[in-house]
Short mmCIF file of C-alpha atoms in Angstrom, two decimals:
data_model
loop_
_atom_site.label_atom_id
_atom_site.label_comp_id
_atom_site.label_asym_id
_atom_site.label_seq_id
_atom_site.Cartn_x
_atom_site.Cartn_y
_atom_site.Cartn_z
CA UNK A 1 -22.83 -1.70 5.66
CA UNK A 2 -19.47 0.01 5.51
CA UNK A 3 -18.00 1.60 8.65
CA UNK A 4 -16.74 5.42 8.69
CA UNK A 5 -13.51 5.84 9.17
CA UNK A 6 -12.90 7.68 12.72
CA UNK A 7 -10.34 10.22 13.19
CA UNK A 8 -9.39 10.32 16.73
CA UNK A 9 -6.10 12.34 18.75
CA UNK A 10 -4.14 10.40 20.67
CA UNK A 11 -1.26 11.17 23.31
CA UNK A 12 2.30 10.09 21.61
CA UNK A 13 5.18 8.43 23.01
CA UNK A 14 8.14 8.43 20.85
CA UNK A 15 11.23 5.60 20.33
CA UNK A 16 14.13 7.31 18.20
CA UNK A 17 14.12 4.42 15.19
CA UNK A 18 14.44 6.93 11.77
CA UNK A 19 13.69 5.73 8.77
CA UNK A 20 13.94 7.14 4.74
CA UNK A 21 10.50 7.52 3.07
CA UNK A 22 10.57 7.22 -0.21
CA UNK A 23 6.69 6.65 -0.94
CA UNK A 24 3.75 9.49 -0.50
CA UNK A 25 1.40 6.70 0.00
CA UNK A 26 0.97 2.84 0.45
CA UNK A 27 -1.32 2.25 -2.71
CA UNK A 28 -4.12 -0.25 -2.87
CA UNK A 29 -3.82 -4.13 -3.96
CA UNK A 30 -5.86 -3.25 -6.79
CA UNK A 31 -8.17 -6.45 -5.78
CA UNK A 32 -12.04 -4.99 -7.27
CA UNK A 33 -13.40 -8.55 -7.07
CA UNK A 34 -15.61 -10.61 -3.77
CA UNK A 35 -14.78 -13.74 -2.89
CA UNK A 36 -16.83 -14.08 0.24
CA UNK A 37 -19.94 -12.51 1.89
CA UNK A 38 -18.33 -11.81 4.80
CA UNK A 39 -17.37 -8.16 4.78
CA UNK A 40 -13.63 -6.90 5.62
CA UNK A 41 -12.04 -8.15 2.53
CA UNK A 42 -9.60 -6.75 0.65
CA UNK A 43 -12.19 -5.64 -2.06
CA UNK A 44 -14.37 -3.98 0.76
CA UNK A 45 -11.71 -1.46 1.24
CA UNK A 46 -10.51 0.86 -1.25
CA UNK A 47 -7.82 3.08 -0.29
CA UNK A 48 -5.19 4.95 -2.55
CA UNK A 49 -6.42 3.47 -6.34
CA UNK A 50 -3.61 2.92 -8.13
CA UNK A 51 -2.38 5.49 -10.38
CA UNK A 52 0.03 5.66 -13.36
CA UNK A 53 1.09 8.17 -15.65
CA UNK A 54 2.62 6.70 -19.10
CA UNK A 55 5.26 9.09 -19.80
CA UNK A 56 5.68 8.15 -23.30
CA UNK A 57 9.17 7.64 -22.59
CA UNK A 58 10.14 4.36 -21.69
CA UNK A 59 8.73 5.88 -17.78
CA UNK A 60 5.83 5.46 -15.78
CA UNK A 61 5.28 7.03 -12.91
CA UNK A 62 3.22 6.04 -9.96
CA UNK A 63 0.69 8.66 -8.72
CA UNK A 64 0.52 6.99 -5.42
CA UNK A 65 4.07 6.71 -4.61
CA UNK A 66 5.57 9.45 -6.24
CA UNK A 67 8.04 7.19 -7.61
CA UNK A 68 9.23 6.77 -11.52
CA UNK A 69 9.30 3.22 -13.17
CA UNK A 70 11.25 1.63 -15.93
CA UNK A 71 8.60 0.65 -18.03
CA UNK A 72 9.60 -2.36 -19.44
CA UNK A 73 12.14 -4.49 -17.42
CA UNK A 74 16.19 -4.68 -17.65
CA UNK A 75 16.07 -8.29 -18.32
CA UNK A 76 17.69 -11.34 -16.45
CA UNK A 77 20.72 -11.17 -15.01
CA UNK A 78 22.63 -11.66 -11.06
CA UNK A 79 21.98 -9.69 -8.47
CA UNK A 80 25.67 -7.60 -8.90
CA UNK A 81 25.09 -7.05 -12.56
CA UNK A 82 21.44 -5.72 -11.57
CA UNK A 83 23.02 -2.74 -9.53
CA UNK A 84 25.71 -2.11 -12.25
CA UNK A 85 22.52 -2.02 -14.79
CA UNK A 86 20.07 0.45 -12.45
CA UNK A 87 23.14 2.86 -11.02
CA UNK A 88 24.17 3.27 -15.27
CA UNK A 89 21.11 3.53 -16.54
CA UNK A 90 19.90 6.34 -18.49
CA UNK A 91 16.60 6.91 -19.31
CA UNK A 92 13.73 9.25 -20.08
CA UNK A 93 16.48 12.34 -19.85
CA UNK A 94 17.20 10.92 -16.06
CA UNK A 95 20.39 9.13 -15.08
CA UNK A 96 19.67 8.96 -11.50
CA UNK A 97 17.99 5.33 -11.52
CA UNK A 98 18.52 2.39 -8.68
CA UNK A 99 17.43 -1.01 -7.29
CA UNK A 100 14.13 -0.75 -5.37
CA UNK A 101 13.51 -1.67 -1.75
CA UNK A 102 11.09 -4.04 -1.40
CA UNK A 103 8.37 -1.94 -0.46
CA UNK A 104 8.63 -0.28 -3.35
CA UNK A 105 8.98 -3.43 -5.49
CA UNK A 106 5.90 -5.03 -3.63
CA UNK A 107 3.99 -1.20 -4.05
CA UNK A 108 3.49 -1.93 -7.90
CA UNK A 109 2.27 -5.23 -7.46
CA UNK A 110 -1.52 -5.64 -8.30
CA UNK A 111 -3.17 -8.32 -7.13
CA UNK A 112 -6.10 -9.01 -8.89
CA UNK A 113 -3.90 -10.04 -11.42
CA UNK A 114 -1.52 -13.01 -11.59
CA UNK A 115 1.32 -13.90 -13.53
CA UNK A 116 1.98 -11.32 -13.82
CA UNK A 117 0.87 -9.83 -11.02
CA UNK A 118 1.53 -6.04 -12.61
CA UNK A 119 -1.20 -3.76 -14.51
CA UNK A 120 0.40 -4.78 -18.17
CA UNK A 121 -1.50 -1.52 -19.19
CA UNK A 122 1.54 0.49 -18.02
CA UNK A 123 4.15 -1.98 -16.99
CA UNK A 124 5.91 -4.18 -20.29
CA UNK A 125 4.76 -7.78 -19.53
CA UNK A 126 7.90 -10.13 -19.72
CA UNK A 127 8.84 -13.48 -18.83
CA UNK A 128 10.39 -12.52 -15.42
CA UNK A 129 9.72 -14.94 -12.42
CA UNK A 130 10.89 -12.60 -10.14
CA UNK A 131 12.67 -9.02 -9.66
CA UNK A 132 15.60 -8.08 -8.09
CA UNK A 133 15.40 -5.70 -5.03
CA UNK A 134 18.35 -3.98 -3.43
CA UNK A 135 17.94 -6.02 0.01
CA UNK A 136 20.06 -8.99 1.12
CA UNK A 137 18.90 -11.18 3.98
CA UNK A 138 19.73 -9.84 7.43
CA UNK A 139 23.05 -11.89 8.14
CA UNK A 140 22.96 -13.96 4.99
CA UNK A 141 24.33 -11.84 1.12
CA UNK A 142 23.98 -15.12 -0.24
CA UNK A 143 19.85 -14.11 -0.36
CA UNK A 144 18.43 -10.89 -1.98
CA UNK A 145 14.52 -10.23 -1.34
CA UNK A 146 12.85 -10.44 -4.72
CA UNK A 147 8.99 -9.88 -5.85
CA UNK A 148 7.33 -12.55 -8.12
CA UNK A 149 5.19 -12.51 -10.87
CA UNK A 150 2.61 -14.59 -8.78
CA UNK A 151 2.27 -11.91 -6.51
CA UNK A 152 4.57 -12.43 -3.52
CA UNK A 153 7.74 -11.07 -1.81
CA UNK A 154 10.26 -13.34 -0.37
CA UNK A 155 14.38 -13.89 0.53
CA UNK A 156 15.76 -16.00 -2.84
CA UNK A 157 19.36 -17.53 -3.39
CA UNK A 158 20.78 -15.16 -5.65
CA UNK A 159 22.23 -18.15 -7.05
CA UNK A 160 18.44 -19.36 -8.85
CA UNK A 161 19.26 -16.96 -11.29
CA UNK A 162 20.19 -18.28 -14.87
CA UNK A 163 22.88 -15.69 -15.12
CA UNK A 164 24.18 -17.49 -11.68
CA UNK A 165 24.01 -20.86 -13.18
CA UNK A 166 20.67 -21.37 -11.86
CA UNK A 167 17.27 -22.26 -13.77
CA UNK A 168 15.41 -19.15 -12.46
CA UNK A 169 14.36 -15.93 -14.47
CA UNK A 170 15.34 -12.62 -11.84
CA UNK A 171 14.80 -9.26 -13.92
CA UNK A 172 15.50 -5.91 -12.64
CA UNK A 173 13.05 -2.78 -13.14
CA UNK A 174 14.79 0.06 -11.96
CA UNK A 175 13.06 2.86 -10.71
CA UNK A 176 14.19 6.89 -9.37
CA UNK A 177 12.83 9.47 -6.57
CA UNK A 178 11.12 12.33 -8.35
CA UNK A 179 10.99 14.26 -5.24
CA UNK A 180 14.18 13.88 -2.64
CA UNK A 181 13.72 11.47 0.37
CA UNK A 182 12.69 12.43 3.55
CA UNK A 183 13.90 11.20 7.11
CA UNK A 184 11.70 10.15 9.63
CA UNK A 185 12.98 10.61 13.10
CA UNK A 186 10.60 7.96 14.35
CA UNK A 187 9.52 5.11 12.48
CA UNK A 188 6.92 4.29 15.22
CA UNK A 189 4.83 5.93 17.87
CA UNK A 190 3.58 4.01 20.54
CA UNK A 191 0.20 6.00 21.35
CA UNK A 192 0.08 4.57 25.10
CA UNK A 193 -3.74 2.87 24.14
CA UNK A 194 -2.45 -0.55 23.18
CA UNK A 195 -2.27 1.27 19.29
CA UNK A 196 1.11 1.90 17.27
CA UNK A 197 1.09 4.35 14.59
CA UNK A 198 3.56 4.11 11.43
CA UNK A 199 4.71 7.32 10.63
CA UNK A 200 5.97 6.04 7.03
CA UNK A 201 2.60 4.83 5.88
CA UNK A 202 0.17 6.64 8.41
CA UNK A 203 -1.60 3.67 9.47
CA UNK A 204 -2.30 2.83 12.96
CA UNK A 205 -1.96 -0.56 14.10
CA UNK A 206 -3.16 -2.83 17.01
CA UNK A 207 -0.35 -3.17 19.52
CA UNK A 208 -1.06 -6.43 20.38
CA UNK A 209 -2.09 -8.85 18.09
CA UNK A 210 -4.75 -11.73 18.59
CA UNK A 211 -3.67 -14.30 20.74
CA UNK A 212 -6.04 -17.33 19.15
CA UNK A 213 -5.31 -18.84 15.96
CA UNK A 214 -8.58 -18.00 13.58
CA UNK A 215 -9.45 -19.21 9.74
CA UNK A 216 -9.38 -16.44 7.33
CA UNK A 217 -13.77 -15.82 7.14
CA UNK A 218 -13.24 -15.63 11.36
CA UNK A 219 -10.08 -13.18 10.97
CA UNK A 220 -12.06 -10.88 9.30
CA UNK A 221 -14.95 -10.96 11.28
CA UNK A 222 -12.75 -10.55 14.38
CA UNK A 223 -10.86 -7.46 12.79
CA UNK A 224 -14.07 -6.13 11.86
CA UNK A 225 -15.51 -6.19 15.45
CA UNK A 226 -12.10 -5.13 17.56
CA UNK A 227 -13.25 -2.34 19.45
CA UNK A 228 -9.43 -0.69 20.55
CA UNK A 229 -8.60 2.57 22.15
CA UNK A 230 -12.03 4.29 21.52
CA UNK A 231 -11.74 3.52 18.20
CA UNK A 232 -14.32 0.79 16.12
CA UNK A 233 -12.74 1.33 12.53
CA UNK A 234 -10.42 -1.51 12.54
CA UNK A 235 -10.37 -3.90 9.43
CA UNK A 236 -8.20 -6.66 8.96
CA UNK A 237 -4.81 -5.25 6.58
CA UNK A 238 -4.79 -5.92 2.82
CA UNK A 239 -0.85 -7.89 1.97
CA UNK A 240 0.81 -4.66 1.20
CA UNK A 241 -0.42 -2.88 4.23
CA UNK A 242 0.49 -6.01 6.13
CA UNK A 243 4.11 -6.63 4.38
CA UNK A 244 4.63 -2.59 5.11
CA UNK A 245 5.19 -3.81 8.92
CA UNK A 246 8.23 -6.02 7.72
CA UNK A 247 12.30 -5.04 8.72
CA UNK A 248 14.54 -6.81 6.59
CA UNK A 249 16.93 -5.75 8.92
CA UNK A 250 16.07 -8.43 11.14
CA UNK A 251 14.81 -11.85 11.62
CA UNK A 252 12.93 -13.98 14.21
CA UNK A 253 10.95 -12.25 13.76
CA UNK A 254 11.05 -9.53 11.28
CA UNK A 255 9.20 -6.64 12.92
CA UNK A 256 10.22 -3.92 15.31
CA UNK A 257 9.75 -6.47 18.65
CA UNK A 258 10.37 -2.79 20.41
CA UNK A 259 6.94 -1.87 19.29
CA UNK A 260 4.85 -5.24 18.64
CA UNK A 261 6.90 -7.09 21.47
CA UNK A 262 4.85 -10.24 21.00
CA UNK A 263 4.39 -10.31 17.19
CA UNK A 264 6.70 -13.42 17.29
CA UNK A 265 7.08 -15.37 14.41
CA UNK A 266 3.98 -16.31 13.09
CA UNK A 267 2.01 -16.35 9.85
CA UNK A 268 -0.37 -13.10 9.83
CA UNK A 269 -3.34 -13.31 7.62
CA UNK A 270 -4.13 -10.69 5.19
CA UNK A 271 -7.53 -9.65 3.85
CA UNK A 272 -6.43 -9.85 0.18
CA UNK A 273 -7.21 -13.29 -1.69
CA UNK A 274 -5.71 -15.23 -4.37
CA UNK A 275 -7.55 -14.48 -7.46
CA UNK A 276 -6.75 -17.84 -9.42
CA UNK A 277 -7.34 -20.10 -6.67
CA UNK A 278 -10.03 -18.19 -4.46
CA UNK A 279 -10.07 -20.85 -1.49
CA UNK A 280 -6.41 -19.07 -0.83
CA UNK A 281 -5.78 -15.74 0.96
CA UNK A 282 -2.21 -14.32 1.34
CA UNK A 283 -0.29 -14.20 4.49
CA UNK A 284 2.63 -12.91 5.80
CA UNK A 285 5.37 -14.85 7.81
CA UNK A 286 6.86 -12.52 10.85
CA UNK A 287 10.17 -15.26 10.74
CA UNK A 288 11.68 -13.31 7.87
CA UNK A 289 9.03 -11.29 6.58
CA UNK A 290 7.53 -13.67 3.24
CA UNK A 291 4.48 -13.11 1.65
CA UNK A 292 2.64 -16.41 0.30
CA UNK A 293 -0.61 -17.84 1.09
CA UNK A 294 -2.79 -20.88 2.76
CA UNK A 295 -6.06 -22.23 2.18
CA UNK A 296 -8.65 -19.91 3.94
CA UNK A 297 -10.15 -22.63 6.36
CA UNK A 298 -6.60 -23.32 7.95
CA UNK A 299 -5.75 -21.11 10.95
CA UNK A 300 -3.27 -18.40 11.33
CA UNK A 301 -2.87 -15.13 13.38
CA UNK A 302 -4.13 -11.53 13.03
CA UNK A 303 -3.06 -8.42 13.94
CA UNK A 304 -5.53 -5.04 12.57
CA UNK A 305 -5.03 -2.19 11.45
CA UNK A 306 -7.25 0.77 10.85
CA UNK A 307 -6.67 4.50 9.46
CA UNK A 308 -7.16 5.99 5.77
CA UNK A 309 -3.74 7.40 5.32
CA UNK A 310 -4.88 9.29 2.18
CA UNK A 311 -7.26 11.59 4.22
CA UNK A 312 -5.50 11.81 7.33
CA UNK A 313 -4.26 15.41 8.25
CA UNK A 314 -7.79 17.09 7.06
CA UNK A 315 -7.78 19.54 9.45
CA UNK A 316 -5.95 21.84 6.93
CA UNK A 317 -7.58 24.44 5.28
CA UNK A 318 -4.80 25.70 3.09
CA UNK A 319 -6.66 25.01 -0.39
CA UNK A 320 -9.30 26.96 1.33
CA UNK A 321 -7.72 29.93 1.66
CA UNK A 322 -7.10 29.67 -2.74
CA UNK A 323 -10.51 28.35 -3.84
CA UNK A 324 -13.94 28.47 -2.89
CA UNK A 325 -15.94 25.68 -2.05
CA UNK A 326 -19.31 24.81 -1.77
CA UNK A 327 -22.46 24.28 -0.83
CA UNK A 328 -20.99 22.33 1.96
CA UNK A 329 -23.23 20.38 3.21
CA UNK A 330 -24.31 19.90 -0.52
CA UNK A 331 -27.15 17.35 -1.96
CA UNK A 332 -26.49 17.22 -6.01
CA UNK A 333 -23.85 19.92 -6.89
CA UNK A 334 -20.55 21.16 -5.98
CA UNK A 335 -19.42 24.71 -7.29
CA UNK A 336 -15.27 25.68 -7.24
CA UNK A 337 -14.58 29.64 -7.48
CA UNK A 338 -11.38 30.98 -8.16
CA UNK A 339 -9.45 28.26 -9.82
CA UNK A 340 -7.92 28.12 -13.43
CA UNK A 341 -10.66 26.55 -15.22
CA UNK A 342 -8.20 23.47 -16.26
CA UNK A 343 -7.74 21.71 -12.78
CA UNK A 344 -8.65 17.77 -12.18
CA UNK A 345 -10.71 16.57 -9.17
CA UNK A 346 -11.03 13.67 -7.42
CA UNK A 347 -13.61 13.13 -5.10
CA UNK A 348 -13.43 10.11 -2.07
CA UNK A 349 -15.59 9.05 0.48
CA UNK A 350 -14.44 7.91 3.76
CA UNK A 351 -12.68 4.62 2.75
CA UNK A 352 -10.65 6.39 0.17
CA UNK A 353 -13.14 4.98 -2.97
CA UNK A 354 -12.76 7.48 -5.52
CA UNK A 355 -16.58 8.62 -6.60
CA UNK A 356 -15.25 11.27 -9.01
CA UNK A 357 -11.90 11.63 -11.09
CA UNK A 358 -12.56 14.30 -14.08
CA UNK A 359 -12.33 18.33 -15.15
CA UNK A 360 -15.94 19.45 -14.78
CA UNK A 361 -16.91 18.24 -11.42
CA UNK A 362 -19.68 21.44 -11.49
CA UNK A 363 -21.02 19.81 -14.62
CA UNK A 364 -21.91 16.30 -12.35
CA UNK A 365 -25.08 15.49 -10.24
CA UNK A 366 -24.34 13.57 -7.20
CA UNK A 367 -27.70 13.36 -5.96
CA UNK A 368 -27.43 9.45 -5.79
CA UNK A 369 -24.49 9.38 -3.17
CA UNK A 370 -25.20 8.24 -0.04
CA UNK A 371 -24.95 10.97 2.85
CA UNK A 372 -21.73 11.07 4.67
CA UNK A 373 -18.03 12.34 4.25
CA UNK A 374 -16.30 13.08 1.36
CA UNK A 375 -12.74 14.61 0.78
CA UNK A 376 -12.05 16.75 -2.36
CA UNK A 377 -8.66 16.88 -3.92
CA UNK A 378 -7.53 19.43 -6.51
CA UNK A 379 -4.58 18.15 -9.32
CA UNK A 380 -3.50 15.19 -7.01
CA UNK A 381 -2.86 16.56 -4.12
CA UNK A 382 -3.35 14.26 -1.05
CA UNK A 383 -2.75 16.51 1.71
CA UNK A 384 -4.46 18.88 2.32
CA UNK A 385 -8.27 17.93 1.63
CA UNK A 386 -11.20 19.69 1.57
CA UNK A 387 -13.80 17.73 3.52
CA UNK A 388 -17.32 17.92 2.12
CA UNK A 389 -20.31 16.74 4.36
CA UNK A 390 -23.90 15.26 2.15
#
């Protein structure tokens, strides 16, 4: 049985650290398939579906993100030539392209897919190995963090490259801001209840991390059964949630030690598996900040992580004050006044799994959903929701 998600205030204790947020949301791994009965997998939680937009252009752009792709990739070439290539290209009508930062390199990653580990729907498969990100290694420019077509994020000699004389084949995609980057004043709160919030992906994260080493099937189950600061929601973080921790700022280990003081340097399971060799889950290494993976009965660390970041803030009614809404509670349908007869809906329940994407959400019977929360959204928007109660 699935938990609810449990919205909760907390008192807030700030630590100047700012930060530029380029992303709306963290999206989902895209991982739809089992590969244990245990529940807290990455396929038991669905949160922010991945979302593109083929812009007929030689663009895609991410609904998730906010962010505009190069469709199909640059080609291979060094790390120098790759920022020459994204800061001169032009494309769709925009000229305003760069390198990505990791995050948003690892954000279009999908893994339930490997090699590549892309949705080839929207993104031009090529014969990239990996793809060039605008980070160097903290103290070391002769390594640039790169994504791979397996799946993973890492620090690689820029010198693999075949352009470099090496044997390796490093692409770049470049990709723009549609809307202008924002500053964050603090990166982290510390919420004073052994919890630290991220204010750049909205999740909220145990403080403290597990001190025992557990196999994968046991991290989950532990995740799944942390009861922290009042809260019983906490699931063990899919790779991109858990790589969204990393600073490649720093090393030894690679995540804000002024918030997670004894994080150390450790491998971190994640709940995401490897989909072509399924006795493999991904982890992530706190030394530098590497994604890769281990065979699920060997024993690593946790840390959990709970929060649905695209439902948080739903105590704003603004859309209600445009459109009406209801029955709320309702049992089979859902009537919308006031709008311009041409708007899409999505409807979610409380861990984000979209129930209903379409036009003519009066038109649909939702008798067979299972009572509980749901959050309405009206052309995309994340924030505000309208929460519905069956």
């Amino acid at each position: 049985m699935r938990k609810a998600i449990v919205f909760l205030l907390f008192t807030t204790y700030g630590f100047a650290q700012s930060v530029t947020k380029t992303i709306n949301l963290l999206p989902d791994t895209g991982q739809n398939l089992s590969y244990t009965n245990t529940f807290g997998e990455d396929n038991d939680y669905t949160i922010n579906v991945p979302s593109y937009i083929n812009n007929g252009n030689g663009t895609i752009t991410d609904n998730v993100t906010g962010l505009m792709w190069e469709q199909t990739d640059g080609g291979e070439m060094t790390i120098e030539n790759a920022f020459i290539y994204a800061d001169n290209l032009v494309l769709g009508g925009f000229s305003d392209w760069r390198l990505p930062n990791p995050m948003e390199s690892f954000s279009i990653l999908n893994h339930q897919n490997n090699n590549p580990a892309m949705n080839t729907t929207f993104f031009t498969a090529s014969v990239a190995e990996y793809w060039w990100t605008n980070a160097f290694q903290a103290g070391d420019n002769t390594k640039v963090w790169c994504t791979n077509a397996g799946g993973g994020i890492g620090n690689k000699p820029k010198s693999e490259t075949i352009s470099a004389g090496g044997t390796f084949k490093f692409h770049v995609r470049a990709v723009r801001d549609i809307a202008a980057p924002t500053i964050i004043a603090n990166h982290f709160t510390n919420n004073v209840n052994g919890t630290i919030t991220d204010n750049l992906t909205q999740l909220i994260w145990q403080k403290v991390p597990n001190t025992s080493v557990l196999t994968w099937e046991n991290a989950l189950s532990y995740a799944e059964n942390l009861a922290l600061a009042s809260a019983t929601d906490w699931r063990l973080p899919n790779i991109k949630e858990l790589q969204s921790l990393n600073d490649e700022s720093t090393i030894n280990p690679s995540v804000s030690t002024t918030f997670f003081p004894t994080i150390g340097a450790r491998n971190y399971w994640s709940s995401t598996s490897l989909p072509n060799q399924t006795t493999k889950a991904w982890y992530c290494n706190t030394q530098f900040g590497i994604t890769t993976y281990d065979t699920k009965t060997n024993s690593n660390y946790t840390i959990c992580v709970r929060g649905n970041p695209a439902v948080l803030g739903l105590n704003s009614i603004d859309l209600k004050s445009k459109i009406k809404v209801y029955p709320n509670p309702f049992s089979s349908k859902i009537t919308i006044e006031n709008t311009a007869e041409n708007e899409t809906y999505q409807l979610c329940n409380e861990i984000g799994q979209y129930v209903f994407i379409g036009k003519n959400i009066e038109n649909q019977d939702f008798s067979s959903l299972p009572k509980g929360n749901y959050f309405l959204r009206i052309n995309g928007q994340t924030n505000p929701s309208i929460k519905l109660i069956k």
